[in-house]
């Protein structure tokens, strides 16, 4: 044994300092490597138990794990436990109501009783339950970890009129960013759950306090630019069919209405009246009056037929009334000018000169004649819907275009291809 140790010391003394340092470092690295591997084998494999919990709910879960003596580790907002005990811990904690969900829904209404509950208390509990149910639905999206919903309701006061409900939603993404499409879906979800709420009255805010999907950030493209591009493609396709590809340059400018206007007009024409009903009423009246006289012996004689003496009178009266009801001719017209209507179109076209070849084979450029330009102008006018009363302008000029040399190296036949042909 002593001989082996002595031999090892002799070998160690014969080594240089650099080799001795290398051997010491390798030995220490092997020692610590074996120690780390043994620790990893001895320590349990930790896996995710819960993540994205609120502070109060996370504290309750940690307290329950400590009471059970479970080994856990907190990394940021996530709680990790032994992979073998994870499923059992989730079931056990769920039976105890952990983790507690901060967004309580309609179960809030279960605690309300008919005695001692005022209408204001019921309204407050109802809107809290509505906010909690909406938050639960939003958190069901895997892209969202937390959500808070606030609804400014109108209440149940029947004397409140003209009060529009509004809402705001605060979202915390689950690692990524919330897109404008997701924010739009949340706005429509909240608006559909609250009566009288418009999606435009729902504000969606992310964890950084930025408004998502606002009208200022997502401005639609100008309709004038879209129409100008469409007209440009039409004119370019027509001209290149005649002058050739790359021999026509087209620019189109479209001025559109940016304001909405509604004009409602009602006109009455007294001359165009029409009788809709006629009512005729006739009345006739007649009366007679026998004259009265003194009662004498002669008036009582049979020869007088018992008629009293004196004069008699009679009268008759007739009346005719006609009532005609007329309906005055009325014309009602409503003109709505929405944003995007075309106000004016301006088209500028530059056409390359025609190439003529003389008898000697020399090519020369010469401007195109007026007849061809006028024909092209008519085609362009039809393509863009030219309207002189609107102030549209179409300018077509024939000029020589500068040729642009091709970029890069010109392709040629390689030596391999030549040898193949041979």
PDB file of C-alpha atoms in Angstrom, residues 52-56 100-105 108 127-140 144-152 166-173 178 183 186-187 189-190 202-207 212:
ATOM      1  CA  UNK A  52     -51.892  32.816 -12.910  1.00  0.00           C
ATOM      2  CA  UNK A  53     -53.738  32.857  -9.589  1.00  0.00           C
ATOM      3  CA  UNK A  54     -54.610  36.007  -7.732  1.00  0.00           C
ATOM      4  CA  UNK A  55     -52.470  36.871  -4.725  1.00  0.00           C
ATOM      5  CA  UNK A  56     -55.105  35.878  -2.170  1.00  0.00           C
ATOM      6  CA  UNK A 100     -60.832  30.283  -4.573  1.00  0.00           C
ATOM      7  CA  UNK A 101     -62.151  31.984  -7.681  1.00  0.00           C
ATOM      8  CA  UNK A 102     -62.292  35.730  -7.188  1.00  0.00           C
ATOM      9  CA  UNK A 103     -64.961  36.040  -9.871  1.00  0.00           C
ATOM     10  CA  UNK A 104     -68.113  34.928  -8.118  1.00  0.00           C
ATOM     11  CA  UNK A 105     -71.150  34.568 -10.320  1.00  0.00           C
ATOM     12  CA  UNK A 108     -74.116  35.540  -4.960  1.00  0.00           C
ATOM     13  CA  UNK A 127     -74.635  43.288 -11.388  1.00  0.00           C
ATOM     14  CA  UNK A 128     -71.801  41.741  -9.363  1.00  0.00           C
ATOM     15  CA  UNK A 129     -73.032  38.290 -10.394  1.00  0.00           C
ATOM     16  CA  UNK A 130     -73.283  39.398 -14.016  1.00  0.00           C
ATOM     17  CA  UNK A 131     -69.706  40.725 -13.953  1.00  0.00           C
ATOM     18  CA  UNK A 132     -68.433  37.523 -12.355  1.00  0.00           C
ATOM     19  CA  UNK A 133     -70.122  35.284 -14.932  1.00  0.00           C
ATOM     20  CA  UNK A 134     -68.739  37.339 -17.800  1.00  0.00           C
ATOM     21  CA  UNK A 135     -65.241  37.212 -16.277  1.00  0.00           C
ATOM     22  CA  UNK A 136     -65.478  33.424 -15.985  1.00  0.00           C
ATOM     23  CA  UNK A 137     -66.480  33.122 -19.635  1.00  0.00           C
ATOM     24  CA  UNK A 138     -63.625  35.362 -20.766  1.00  0.00           C
ATOM     25  CA  UNK A 139     -61.013  33.506 -18.682  1.00  0.00           C
ATOM     26  CA  UNK A 140     -62.104  30.277 -20.389  1.00  0.00           C
ATOM     27  CA  UNK A 144     -56.324  35.091 -21.195  1.00  0.00           C
ATOM     28  CA  UNK A 145     -55.254  34.357 -17.636  1.00  0.00           C
ATOM     29  CA  UNK A 146     -57.233  37.002 -15.707  1.00  0.00           C
ATOM     30  CA  UNK A 147     -60.219  39.212 -16.465  1.00  0.00           C
ATOM     31  CA  UNK A 148     -62.180  41.865 -14.610  1.00  0.00           C
ATOM     32  CA  UNK A 149     -65.487  43.227 -15.884  1.00  0.00           C
ATOM     33  CA  UNK A 150     -67.108  46.471 -14.737  1.00  0.00           C
ATOM     34  CA  UNK A 151     -70.628  47.348 -15.879  1.00  0.00           C
ATOM     35  CA  UNK A 152     -72.195  50.759 -15.352  1.00  0.00           C
ATOM     36  CA  UNK A 166     -71.427  51.182 -20.461  1.00  0.00           C
ATOM     37  CA  UNK A 167     -68.783  48.608 -19.552  1.00  0.00           C
ATOM     38  CA  UNK A 168     -65.030  48.183 -19.246  1.00  0.00           C
ATOM     39  CA  UNK A 169     -62.973  44.992 -19.295  1.00  0.00           C
ATOM     40  CA  UNK A 170     -59.425  44.556 -17.969  1.00  0.00           C
ATOM     41  CA  UNK A 171     -57.554  41.575 -19.427  1.00  0.00           C
ATOM     42  CA  UNK A 172     -54.266  39.952 -18.460  1.00  0.00           C
ATOM     43  CA  UNK A 173     -52.814  37.838 -21.284  1.00  0.00           C
ATOM     44  CA  UNK A 178     -54.206  40.259 -26.887  1.00  0.00           C
ATOM     45  CA  UNK A 183     -60.710  42.385 -27.978  1.00  0.00           C
ATOM     46  CA  UNK A 186     -64.840  40.372 -25.856  1.00  0.00           C
ATOM     47  CA  UNK A 187     -66.705  43.607 -26.608  1.00  0.00           C
ATOM     48  CA  UNK A 189     -69.641  39.124 -25.723  1.00  0.00           C
ATOM     49  CA  UNK A 190     -70.198  41.724 -23.006  1.00  0.00           C
ATOM     50  CA  UNK A 202     -67.312  48.617 -24.128  1.00  0.00           C
ATOM     51  CA  UNK A 203     -63.652  49.485 -23.470  1.00  0.00           C
ATOM     52  CA  UNK A 204     -61.064  46.674 -23.369  1.00  0.00           C
ATOM     53  CA  UNK A 205     -57.790  47.398 -21.528  1.00  0.00           C
ATOM     54  CA  UNK A 206     -54.736  45.152 -21.268  1.00  0.00           C
ATOM     55  CA  UNK A 207     -52.366  44.672 -18.329  1.00  0.00           C
ATOM     56  CA  UNK A 212     -57.094  47.520 -27.266  1.00  0.00           C
TER      57      UNK A 212
END
